Coordinates of C-alpha atoms in Angstrom, one line a residue:
M1 CA -0.2 -0.4 0.1
V2 CA 1.1 3.4 -1.2
A3 CA 1.9 6.1 1.5
S4 CA 3.5 9.5 2.1
I5 CA 5.6 11.8 3.5
I6 CA 5.0 15.3 2.8
H7 CA 8.4 17.7 3.9
L8 CA 8.2 21.6 4.3
D9 CA 11.4 23.7 4.7
A10 CA 9.3 26.4 6.5
G11 CA 13.0 28.2 6.6
S12 CA 12.8 28.4 2.7
L13 CA 9.5 29.9 2.5
A14 CA 8.8 33.8 1.9
A15 CA 6.4 35.3 4.3
S16 CA 3.9 36.1 1.5
Q17 CA 3.9 32.1 1.2
F18 CA 3.9 31.2 4.6
A19 CA 0.3 31.0 5.7
E20 CA -0.8 29.6 2.2
L21 CA 1.9 26.8 2.0
C22 CA 1.5 25.6 5.5
S23 CA -2.3 25.6 4.6
S24 CA -2.0 23.6 1.6
V25 CA 0.3 21.2 2.8
A26 CA -1.6 20.2 5.6
L27 CA -4.9 20.3 3.2
L28 CA -2.7 18.0 1.1
A29 CA -2.1 15.4 3.8
G30 CA -5.9 14.9 4.7
R31 CA -6.8 14.6 1.0
L32 CA -3.9 11.9 0.8
Q33 CA -5.5 10.0 4.2
Q34 CA -8.9 10.5 3.0
Q35 CA -7.9 8.5 0.2
G36 CA -6.8 6.1 2.5
V37 CA -3.0 7.1 1.7
P38 CA -1.0 6.9 5.2
A39 CA 0.5 10.5 5.5
I40 CA 2.8 12.2 7.6
T41 CA 3.9 16.0 8.0
L42 CA 7.8 16.4 8.5
L43 CA 8.3 19.9 9.5
Q44 CA 11.6 21.5 8.9
C45 CA 12.1 24.7 11.3
S46 CA 15.0 26.8 12.0
G47 CA 13.5 27.7 15.6
S48 CA 11.3 27.3 17.8
A49 CA 9.7 30.6 17.0
D50 CA 9.0 29.0 13.1
A51 CA 7.8 25.7 14.4
A52 CA 5.4 27.5 17.0
A53 CA 3.9 29.5 13.9
C54 CA 4.1 26.4 11.4
V55 CA 2.2 24.1 13.3
A56 CA -0.1 27.2 14.2
A57 CA -0.8 27.3 10.4
L58 CA -1.1 23.6 10.1
Q59 CA -3.6 23.2 12.7
A60 CA -5.7 25.9 11.3
A61 CA -6.1 24.2 7.4
P62 CA -9.3 22.8 7.0
F63 CA -9.5 19.1 7.1
P64 CA -11.7 17.0 5.0
Q65 CA -11.6 14.6 7.7
T66 CA -11.9 14.4 11.7
S67 CA -8.1 14.3 12.4
P68 CA -5.5 15.5 11.1
P69 CA -2.1 13.1 10.1
P70 CA 1.0 12.6 12.5
L71 CA 3.3 15.8 12.3
I72 CA 7.3 15.8 13.3
V73 CA 9.3 18.8 13.7
S74 CA 12.9 18.6 12.3
Q75 CA 16.0 21.3 12.7
P76 CA 18.0 21.3 9.8
G77 CA 20.8 19.4 11.7
Q78 CA 18.5 16.5 12.5
L79 CA 16.6 16.1 9.0
P80 CA 17.8 12.8 8.1
V81 CA 17.0 11.2 11.6
S82 CA 14.0 12.6 11.4
L83 CA 13.4 11.2 7.6
R84 CA 13.9 7.6 8.8
L85 CA 12.0 8.2 11.7
A86 CA 9.1 9.0 9.0
L87 CA 9.7 5.9 7.1
E88 CA 9.8 3.4 10.0
H89 CA 6.4 5.3 11.0
L90 CA 4.9 5.0 7.9
D91 CA 6.9 1.2 6.6
P92 CA 9.4 0.2 8.1
A93 CA 9.5 -3.3 5.6
A94 CA 9.0 -1.7 1.9
P95 CA 9.7 2.2 1.7
A96 CA 10.1 1.4 -1.8
N97 CA 6.2 2.2 -1.1
I98 CA 6.7 5.4 0.5
V99 CA 6.3 8.7 -1.7
L100 CA 8.1 11.8 -0.8
I101 CA 6.8 15.5 -1.7
S102 CA 9.4 18.2 -0.4
V103 CA 8.6 22.0 -0.6
A104 CA 12.1 23.3 -0.1
H105 CA 14.4 25.7 -1.5
S106 CA 17.0 22.4 -2.4
S107 CA 15.9 19.1 -3.7
S108 CA 18.8 17.6 -1.3
T109 CA 16.1 15.7 1.0
A110 CA 14.2 14.2 -2.0
T111 CA 17.9 12.7 -2.6
Q112 CA 18.2 11.3 0.7
A113 CA 14.5 10.0 0.4
L114 CA 15.7 8.4 -2.5
R115 CA 18.9 7.0 -1.0
L116 CA 16.9 5.7 2.3
G117 CA 14.3 3.4 -0.2
C118 CA 12.1 5.9 -0.9
G119 CA 9.5 5.0 -4.0
A120 CA 9.7 8.0 -5.2
A121 CA 10.3 11.6 -4.7
E122 CA 8.5 14.9 -5.7
H123 CA 10.4 18.2 -5.3
L124 CA 9.0 21.3 -5.6
P125 CA 11.2 24.3 -5.2
A126 CA 9.8 26.4 -2.7
S127 CA 10.3 29.9 -3.9
A128 CA 8.0 29.1 -6.7
A129 CA 5.8 27.0 -4.9
T130 CA 1.7 27.9 -5.1
A131 CA -0.9 26.2 -2.9
A132 CA -2.8 24.8 -5.7
Q133 CA 0.7 23.0 -7.3
V134 CA 1.6 21.5 -3.7
Q135 CA -1.7 19.6 -4.0
A136 CA -1.5 19.0 -7.9
W137 CA 2.0 17.8 -7.9
G138 CA 1.6 16.1 -4.5
L139 CA -1.5 13.9 -5.4
Q140 CA 0.1 13.3 -9.3
A141 CA 3.0 11.9 -7.7
V142 CA 1.2 9.6 -5.2
A143 CA -1.2 8.7 -8.1
C144 CA 1.6 7.3 -10.3
H145 CA 3.4 5.5 -8.1
A146 CA 0.1 3.9 -7.2
A147 CA -0.3 2.9 -10.2
L148 CA 3.2 1.4 -11.0
G149 CA 2.9 -2.1 -11.8
Q150 CA -0.9 -2.3 -11.8
V151 CA -2.3 -5.3 -14.1
P152 CA -4.7 -4.3 -15.9
P153 CA -2.7 -1.2 -16.5
V154 CA -3.9 1.7 -15.2
L155 CA -6.3 4.6 -16.4
M156 CA -4.6 8.2 -15.7
V157 CA -7.2 10.5 -14.9
G158 CA -5.7 14.5 -14.8
Y159 CA -9.1 17.0 -13.6
V160 CA -9.3 20.4 -14.3
M161 CA -11.8 22.0 -12.0
K162 CA -11.5 24.6 -9.1
Q163 CA -10.6 23.1 -5.8
S164 CA -13.9 23.8 -3.9
R165 CA -15.3 21.4 -6.4
Q166 CA -12.5 18.9 -6.2
L167 CA -13.3 18.7 -2.4
D168 CA -16.8 18.3 -3.0
L169 CA -16.3 15.6 -5.0
S170 CA -13.7 13.5 -3.5
R171 CA -16.3 13.6 -0.3
Q172 CA -18.8 11.8 -2.8
G173 CA -16.1 8.8 -3.6
M174 CA -16.0 10.5 -7.2
L175 CA -12.3 11.1 -7.2
P176 CA -10.0 8.2 -6.0
L177 CA -6.8 8.1 -6.2
L178 CA -7.1 4.8 -7.3
A179 CA -10.0 3.0 -8.4
G180 CA -10.2 -1.1 -9.0
P181 CA -11.5 -2.2 -12.3
L182 CA -15.3 -3.4 -12.9
P183 CA -16.0 -7.4 -13.0
A184 CA -18.5 -6.4 -16.0
A185 CA -19.6 -3.2 -17.8
P186 CA -23.3 -2.1 -16.3
D187 CA -26.3 -1.7 -18.3
G188 CA -25.4 -3.9 -21.1
L189 CA -22.7 -2.4 -22.3
A190 CA -20.4 -5.0 -22.1
E191 CA -19.9 -5.8 -25.8
T192 CA -19.2 -2.4 -26.3
V193 CA -17.2 -1.0 -23.8
E194 CA -15.2 -4.2 -22.4
P195 CA -14.2 -5.6 -26.1
A196 CA -12.1 -2.7 -26.9
L197 CA -10.7 -2.1 -23.5
A198 CA -9.4 -5.4 -23.9
N199 CA -7.4 -5.1 -27.0
S200 CA -5.5 -1.7 -25.4
S201 CA -4.9 -3.6 -21.9
A202 CA -1.8 -6.5 -21.1
D203 CA -4.2 -9.2 -19.8
G204 CA -7.8 -8.2 -21.4
G205 CA -9.1 -6.9 -18.1
I206 CA -11.1 -3.4 -17.0
P207 CA -8.0 -1.2 -16.5
F208 CA -7.6 0.5 -13.0
L209 CA -8.6 4.5 -12.8
S210 CA -6.4 7.2 -10.9
F211 CA -7.8 10.5 -10.0
F212 CA -5.7 13.3 -9.7
P213 CA -6.3 17.0 -10.1
I214 CA -3.9 19.2 -12.9
D215 CA -2.3 22.6 -11.8
L216 CA -3.1 25.3 -14.8
S217 CA -0.8 27.7 -13.4
S218 CA 2.7 25.5 -13.3
S219 CA 4.2 23.4 -15.9
L220 CA 1.5 21.7 -18.1
Q221 CA 4.7 19.7 -19.9
H222 CA 5.7 18.1 -16.9
Q223 CA 1.6 17.6 -15.4
L224 CA 0.0 16.3 -19.1
P225 CA 2.3 13.7 -19.6
R226 CA 0.8 11.5 -16.8
C227 CA -2.6 11.6 -18.3
H228 CA -4.7 9.5 -20.7
L229 CA -7.9 11.5 -20.2
V230 CA -8.4 15.0 -19.0
L231 CA -11.8 15.5 -17.0
Q232 CA -12.5 19.0 -17.4
K233 CA -14.7 21.9 -15.8
L234 CA -13.7 24.5 -17.9
T235 CA -16.4 26.4 -16.6
D236 CA -14.6 27.1 -13.8
F237 CA -11.8 28.8 -15.5
L238 CA -14.2 32.3 -17.3
Q239 CA -12.5 35.6 -17.4
P240 CA -15.4 37.8 -15.8
S241 CA -16.5 41.0 -17.3
S242 CA -14.9 44.2 -15.4
S243 CA -18.8 45.5 -16.6
G244 CA -20.5 42.9 -14.8
S245 CA -22.1 42.6 -18.4
G246 CA -24.4 39.7 -18.4
A247 CA -22.6 38.7 -21.5
V248 CA -20.8 34.9 -21.9
A249 CA -17.2 35.2 -20.5
P250 CA -14.1 33.9 -22.2
F251 CA -11.9 31.3 -21.0
S252 CA -9.0 32.4 -18.6
P253 CA -5.5 32.8 -20.3
E254 CA -5.1 29.7 -17.7
A255 CA -7.5 27.7 -19.7
V256 CA -6.5 28.7 -23.2
G257 CA -3.4 27.7 -22.4
L258 CA -4.4 24.1 -21.1
L259 CA -6.5 24.3 -24.8
A260 CA -3.1 24.8 -26.8
A261 CA -1.4 22.1 -25.0
L262 CA -3.5 19.5 -25.2
E263 CA -3.7 20.3 -29.3
Q264 CA 0.0 20.9 -29.3
Q265 CA 0.3 17.3 -27.5
Q266 CA -2.6 15.5 -30.0
Q267 CA -0.7 16.7 -32.8
Q268 CA 2.0 15.0 -32.2
Q269 CA 0.5 11.9 -31.4
Q270 CA -0.9 12.1 -34.5
Q271 CA 2.0 13.0 -36.2
K272 CA 3.9 9.7 -34.6
E273 CA 1.1 7.8 -35.4
Q274 CA 1.0 8.4 -39.0
K275 CA 4.7 8.5 -39.1
E276 CA 4.5 4.5 -37.6
Q277 CA 1.9 3.5 -39.8
K278 CA 4.3 4.1 -42.6
E279 CA 6.8 2.2 -41.7
Q280 CA 4.0 -0.5 -40.9
Q281 CA 4.3 -1.1 -37.6
Q282 CA 1.9 -2.1 -35.2
I283 CA 1.3 0.6 -32.4
K284 CA 0.1 -0.7 -28.8
A285 CA -2.7 1.4 -27.3
W286 CA -1.5 2.1 -24.4
E287 CA 1.8 3.3 -24.8
A288 CA 2.8 4.8 -28.6
A289 CA 6.9 4.3 -28.5
G290 CA 6.7 5.4 -24.7
A291 CA 3.9 8.1 -24.9
V292 CA 1.1 8.2 -23.4
Q293 CA -2.2 8.7 -25.5
L294 CA -4.0 11.7 -24.5
H295 CA -7.9 12.9 -25.0
M296 CA -9.7 15.2 -23.1
V297 CA -13.8 13.7 -22.4
D298 CA -15.6 16.7 -23.6
S299 CA -14.0 19.4 -26.2
A300 CA -14.5 23.1 -24.8
V301 CA -16.4 23.2 -28.5
S302 CA -19.0 21.4 -27.1
L303 CA -19.3 23.4 -23.7
Q304 CA -20.3 26.8 -25.9
P305 CA -24.3 26.0 -25.6
V306 CA -24.2 25.2 -21.6
M307 CA -22.1 28.4 -21.2
D308 CA -24.7 30.7 -23.5
R309 CA -28.4 30.8 -22.3
A310 CA -29.4 32.3 -25.9
L311 CA -27.6 29.6 -27.6
L312 CA -28.6 27.0 -25.1
A313 CA -32.2 27.7 -26.2
Q314 CA -32.2 26.9 -29.5
H315 CA -31.1 23.6 -28.8
L316 CA -33.8 23.3 -25.9
Q317 CA -35.9 23.5 -28.8
A318 CA -34.2 21.0 -31.3
T319 CA -34.4 18.5 -28.5
A320 CA -38.1 19.7 -27.5
L321 CA -39.2 18.9 -31.0
T322 CA -36.9 15.6 -31.4
M323 CA -38.7 14.2 -28.4
R324 CA -42.4 14.8 -29.6
R325 CA -41.3 13.0 -33.0
Q326 CA -40.6 10.0 -30.2
G327 CA -43.7 10.3 -28.9
I328 CA -43.4 12.1 -25.7
P329 CA -45.0 15.4 -25.4
M330 CA -42.0 17.9 -24.2
R331 CA -41.5 21.4 -25.3
A332 CA -38.9 24.7 -24.1
P333 CA -39.7 27.5 -23.0
A334 CA -40.4 30.4 -25.8
S335 CA -37.6 33.2 -25.0
L336 CA -36.1 35.9 -26.1
L337 CA -32.4 37.7 -25.6
L338 CA -32.3 41.3 -24.9
H339 CA -30.4 43.7 -24.8
D340 CA -31.8 46.5 -23.5
C341 CA -35.1 46.6 -21.2
N342 CA -37.5 48.6 -21.0
A343 CA -41.4 48.6 -20.2
A344 CA -42.6 50.0 -23.7
D345 CA -40.5 48.6 -26.4
T346 CA -40.0 45.0 -24.2
L347 CA -43.1 44.3 -23.9
R348 CA -43.3 44.6 -27.9
L349 CA -40.3 42.0 -28.4
L350 CA -41.8 39.6 -25.4
A351 CA -45.3 39.5 -26.9
A352 CA -44.1 38.9 -31.0
A353 CA -41.3 35.9 -29.5
G354 CA -44.3 34.4 -27.4
V355 CA -43.0 35.2 -24.1
G356 CA -45.8 36.4 -21.9
M357 CA -46.2 37.3 -18.1
P358 CA -45.0 36.0 -16.1
C359 CA -41.2 35.4 -17.2
I360 CA -38.1 34.9 -15.7
L361 CA -34.6 37.1 -16.7
K362 CA -31.5 35.4 -16.6
P363 CA -28.1 36.8 -17.9
Q364 CA -26.8 35.3 -21.6
A365 CA -24.1 34.1 -19.6
A366 CA -24.9 30.8 -17.5
C367 CA -22.0 29.9 -15.5
G368 CA -19.0 30.8 -14.5
V369 CA -19.2 34.4 -13.3
A370 CA -20.9 35.9 -10.3
E371 CA -23.6 37.4 -12.5
A372 CA -25.0 34.4 -14.2
H373 CA -27.1 34.0 -11.1
Q374 CA -28.5 37.9 -11.1
M375 CA -32.1 36.8 -11.9
A376 CA -35.7 37.8 -11.9
F377 CA -39.0 37.1 -12.0
V378 CA -41.3 39.7 -14.0
L379 CA -45.2 39.5 -13.1
H380 CA -46.2 42.8 -14.6
G381 CA -44.7 44.7 -17.5
S382 CA -44.2 47.6 -15.2
G383 CA -41.6 45.4 -13.3
L384 CA -39.1 45.5 -16.5
D385 CA -38.0 49.1 -15.3
G386 CA -35.0 49.4 -13.3
L387 CA -34.5 45.6 -13.2
E388 CA -30.5 44.7 -11.7
V389 CA -30.7 41.4 -13.9
P390 CA -27.2 41.9 -16.0
L391 CA -27.5 42.8 -19.8
P392 CA -27.8 41.0 -22.5
A393 CA -30.0 38.7 -21.1
V394 CA -33.0 36.4 -21.7
A395 CA -36.0 36.7 -21.1
Q396 CA -37.7 33.1 -20.8
E397 CA -41.4 31.8 -20.6
Y398 CA -42.2 31.0 -16.7
V399 CA -44.0 27.4 -16.6
D400 CA -46.5 27.3 -13.6
H401 CA -45.0 23.6 -12.4
G402 CA -46.6 23.1 -8.8
G403 CA -43.1 23.7 -7.2
C404 CA -41.5 20.3 -8.5
L405 CA -38.3 20.2 -10.8
W406 CA -37.0 16.7 -11.7
K407 CA -33.1 17.1 -11.9
V408 CA -31.7 14.6 -14.7
Y409 CA -27.7 13.6 -14.7
A410 CA -26.3 11.9 -17.2
A411 CA -22.7 10.3 -17.1
G412 CA -21.9 9.0 -20.1
H413 CA -25.0 6.3 -20.7
R414 CA -26.2 6.0 -17.2
V415 CA -29.1 8.4 -16.1
F416 CA -30.0 9.2 -12.6
W417 CA -32.5 11.7 -11.5
T418 CA -34.2 13.4 -8.0
Q419 CA -36.7 15.4 -7.7
R420 CA -36.5 18.7 -5.3
P421 CA -38.6 21.7 -4.5
S422 CA -38.8 24.6 -7.2
T423 CA -39.5 28.3 -7.6
P424 CA -43.4 28.3 -6.6
N425 CA -46.1 29.2 -9.4
L426 CA -46.6 32.6 -10.8
G427 CA -49.6 32.8 -12.6
Q428 CA -52.6 33.7 -10.7
L429 CA -49.9 36.8 -9.5
A430 CA -49.5 37.9 -12.8
A431 CA -53.0 37.9 -13.9
Q432 CA -54.3 39.8 -10.3
L433 CA -51.6 42.5 -11.9
A434 CA -52.7 42.6 -15.0
A435 CA -56.4 43.0 -13.9
N436 CA -54.9 45.5 -11.0
P437 CA -51.5 46.8 -11.6
D438 CA -52.1 48.7 -8.2
A439 CA -52.4 45.7 -6.0
D440 CA -50.1 45.1 -3.7
I441 CA -47.8 42.3 -5.4
P442 CA -44.4 43.5 -6.6
A443 CA -44.2 43.6 -10.3
S444 CA -40.6 42.2 -10.2
I445 CA -38.8 39.9 -7.8
G446 CA -35.3 39.6 -7.9
F447 CA -33.0 37.0 -6.6
D448 CA -29.7 35.1 -6.8
S449 CA -29.8 31.2 -8.0
L450 CA -26.6 29.8 -6.5
R451 CA -27.3 31.7 -2.8
S452 CA -31.6 31.1 -1.9
L453 CA -33.4 29.6 -4.8
P454 CA -36.9 31.4 -4.0
T455 CA -39.5 28.3 -3.2
K456 CA -42.0 30.3 -1.0
L457 CA -43.1 33.8 -2.0
P458 CA -45.4 36.4 0.9
E459 CA -47.1 37.9 -1.9
Q460 CA -48.2 34.2 -2.3
R461 CA -49.5 33.5 1.4
R462 CA -51.3 36.9 1.1
A463 CA -53.0 36.0 -2.3
A464 CA -53.8 32.6 -0.8
Q465 CA -55.4 34.0 2.6
T466 CA -57.3 37.0 1.2
Q467 CA -58.6 34.6 -2.2
A468 CA -62.4 33.4 -1.1
G469 CA -62.3 29.8 -2.5
G470 CA -60.7 30.5 -5.6
G471 CA -59.7 26.4 -5.5
V472 CA -55.5 27.6 -5.6
G473 CA -54.4 27.0 -2.2
E474 CA -51.2 27.5 -0.6
G475 CA -49.7 23.8 -1.2
A476 CA -50.5 24.5 -5.0
A477 CA -48.7 27.6 -5.0
S478 CA -45.5 26.3 -3.6
G479 CA -43.8 23.3 -3.0
C480 CA -44.6 19.8 -4.5
S481 CA -48.4 19.4 -4.0
T482 CA -51.0 18.5 -6.8
G483 CA -53.0 21.6 -8.2
S484 CA -56.3 21.6 -6.8
S485 CA -58.3 23.1 -9.9
T486 CA -60.0 20.8 -12.2
S487 CA -57.4 21.7 -15.1
G488 CA -54.3 20.8 -12.9
V489 CA -55.6 17.5 -11.8
A490 CA -56.5 16.5 -15.3
G491 CA -52.9 17.9 -16.9
E492 CA -51.4 16.1 -13.7
A493 CA -52.9 12.8 -15.3
R494 CA -51.9 13.4 -18.3
G495 CA -48.4 14.1 -17.5
Q496 CA -47.6 12.8 -14.1
H497 CA -46.3 9.5 -16.2
L498 CA -44.0 10.9 -18.0
M499 CA -41.7 11.1 -14.8
Q500 CA -40.1 7.9 -14.7
Q501 CA -36.7 6.6 -16.2
G502 CA -37.9 5.8 -19.7
T503 CA -38.6 9.3 -20.6
F504 CA -35.6 10.8 -18.8
E505 CA -33.1 8.2 -20.7
A506 CA -34.4 9.3 -24.0
V507 CA -33.9 13.0 -23.2
A508 CA -30.6 12.4 -22.2
A509 CA -29.9 10.4 -25.2
A510 CA -30.9 13.2 -27.5
L511 CA -29.1 15.7 -25.4
R512 CA -26.1 13.4 -25.8
Q513 CA -26.2 12.9 -29.5
R514 CA -27.1 17.1 -29.9
L515 CA -24.8 18.4 -27.8
G516 CA -22.0 15.8 -27.8
L517 CA -21.3 16.2 -24.2
T518 CA -20.9 12.9 -21.4
L519 CA -21.4 14.4 -18.4
F520 CA -24.2 16.7 -18.3
G521 CA -27.7 17.6 -16.3
F522 CA -30.9 19.0 -17.5
D523 CA -33.8 20.0 -15.6
L524 CA -37.6 19.1 -16.1
V525 CA -40.6 20.7 -15.3
L526 CA -44.3 19.1 -15.7
D527 CA -46.8 21.7 -17.1
H528 CA -49.7 20.5 -15.6
G529 CA -52.4 22.2 -17.5
A530 CA -50.9 20.9 -20.7
G531 CA -50.0 17.5 -19.7
E532 CA -46.4 17.9 -20.8
L533 CA -42.8 18.2 -20.5
V534 CA -40.4 21.4 -20.2
I535 CA -37.3 21.3 -20.4
V536 CA -35.3 24.4 -18.9
D537 CA -32.0 24.0 -18.4
V538 CA -29.0 21.7 -19.4
N539 CA -25.5 22.3 -17.5
Y540 CA -22.0 20.3 -17.6
F541 CA -20.8 18.2 -15.3
P542 CA -23.2 18.4 -12.4
S543 CA -22.8 17.7 -8.3
F544 CA -24.6 14.0 -8.7
K545 CA -25.4 15.1 -5.2
G546 CA -27.9 12.6 -3.9
I547 CA -26.7 9.9 -6.4
P548 CA -24.7 6.9 -4.5
E549 CA -24.5 5.4 -7.8
A550 CA -22.2 8.3 -9.3
P551 CA -18.6 7.1 -8.7
A552 CA -19.4 3.8 -10.8
A553 CA -21.4 5.6 -13.2
L554 CA -18.2 8.2 -13.6
Q555 CA -15.8 5.4 -13.5
A556 CA -17.9 3.4 -16.4
A557 CA -18.1 6.5 -18.3
L558 CA -14.4 7.2 -18.7
R559 CA -14.1 3.9 -19.4
E560 CA -16.0 4.5 -22.0
R561 CA -14.8 7.8 -23.4
W562 CA -10.9 5.8 -23.2
A563 CA -12.6 2.7 -25.7
A564 CA -14.1 5.8 -28.1
S565 CA -10.8 7.3 -27.8
L566 CA -9.0 4.4 -29.0
A567 CA -11.4 3.6 -32.0
A568 CA -10.5 7.1 -33.4
P569 CA -7.4 8.1 -33.1
G570 CA -7.0 12.1 -32.7
G571 CA -10.6 12.0 -31.5
V572 CA -10.9 14.7 -28.0

C-alpha cells in the first residue's frame, strides 16, 4: 500500500507564502488520508518560533477528515534522523511504497529519501511553489506511484476544476486516487465497452482508474504526459467582465493555455502515429513508443451551448422537437435575448416572441461568473423597468409547475434523477396584477439563484389568504403538491406518467447526441395544465449530489470514453 511523507522547509518560505503553503501542505496530507493513503507531515524549522508558527498554521487548515495526520518537527541538522523516523513509522519493511513530496529550496531532502529507499520523490522549489501546485503535484506523484505495476494497467485521469469542487466530489467518492476494475460493464454495455478495452490492456481486463488534479498555473509539460484522459470543468475558469455584463465570458488565459497544450500534444501523437503507420509498425493502444495517448473527455467547443443561455435555448427547442417526434409530449420555453430592457419596447418584442407574463430574466452568461446567477421574476410589464439583471439577458417564458423540479444527471449512457422543490406558481399573481396594476404585489422579484432560490413567496401567501374559494391554495402555489383546480388535476393525470426513467433516458440520449457531451445534467418540469414536459436548463458536469451510484457511473463513462478514443485515434 502506498504512503506519503510531505516535507515542508519553513525556512525557505517567503513571508507572503508562509500561511498559504502551510495550509496547503496540511490539506494535501488530509486529502491523502481521506483516500486511504497514510501520510506524515515532516516540518523543517530553524527555531522554536518558526515551528510554533508553522504548527499553528497547519492546525488552522481545514481538513477533509476529523483527525489530522501525524506531524514530525525537525531542525535542519536533524533532518536525516527525522526522515528515517517518518519512514519507519509508515512502512519500515517496504520503504519503496512511500512517496516523498518536498517543498523546499533545495532538492537534498528528496535525494536523501531516494537513497533511503523511498519509491519516489517529488521536489517543488519553495520560491515558486503555490498552494494549487502543492495539491496537484503531490497527488499526482502519489497517484503515479500507486499505478506502477498494476495489472491491468491504470487509466490516468487528470482533472481540471476549482479546488472547492475537487473537495466536494472527493467527499462523494468520485475522484479516487486508485479505483479498481469493474467486474463487468453495467447496463448491458459489456459488448461495447469491454472488448475495446481488452484490446488495449496487457491481460484483457478493464483497467484501473486513477484521478489526480492538474494545476493550470504551473508547467503543463510536466503534468499532461501523466494523463490518458483530461476530465475538465473549464467553466470554472472563465474571465469575468469588469463591467458586470451578462455577456458570456471567455475562457481564462490558464484555460486557453491548457487547450493549446492539449492540441499540441494531440498533434504530436497523430504525427507519430502516421509515421509509425507508414513504417507498417503496430502501435499498442496503451503506449506509442513510450508516449501516453491523451484525450479530453468533452471538448471546449461542446461546452459553448451550456455557457450561453441564448444558444442553449435553440438546442432546447430542437431537443423538444426530437422528443415530440418520438411521441413524448415535451416543449421548451419561449425565449428572447434582450440587449436593452424597458417596459415600453420590450413588452412588444416579448409578445412577438411568445413570451408573456410571468417570465423569468436570466443573464446570457449561464455559468462561471457571479453575474450568471442574478435573475428576476417579472410578473407585470412595469417590472421590466429598473431591473438589476445584467444585460444582455434571456427572457424566458415562466411555466407554472407546482413547485416541483426533476433534476436529471447523465454520465455516459447512465441516467439518474432526483425530484426537488422548485420555484412556485406565479401565473395567478401575474393575472391579479394584469387586472389591477396597483395591487399589493411586486411587479418583479430579483434573486440570486446560487444563494437562495425562492421556493415560497410572501405575496402568494397573502393572495391565498385573501382569496375566497378560488380553488388554489398555498400548497399548490409552492412545494411539490398536486394542483387543486380541475385543469391542474387532469393535466397532472395526463403528464405525471412521463416522469419516469425511460423518459429521462430518451431526453438524455437526444441531448447527448445533439451536444456531444459525456457528463451533463438537465432540468425538467411538468406543465400540469398542458400535461407535457418542459425542459428548462442544461448544465455541464453537475454535482451528482444525492446519487450514490455516481462514482461507479463516472468511472464507467470514462472507461467508455477511453474505448471510444482508441477506436477513433486523434479524437478529443
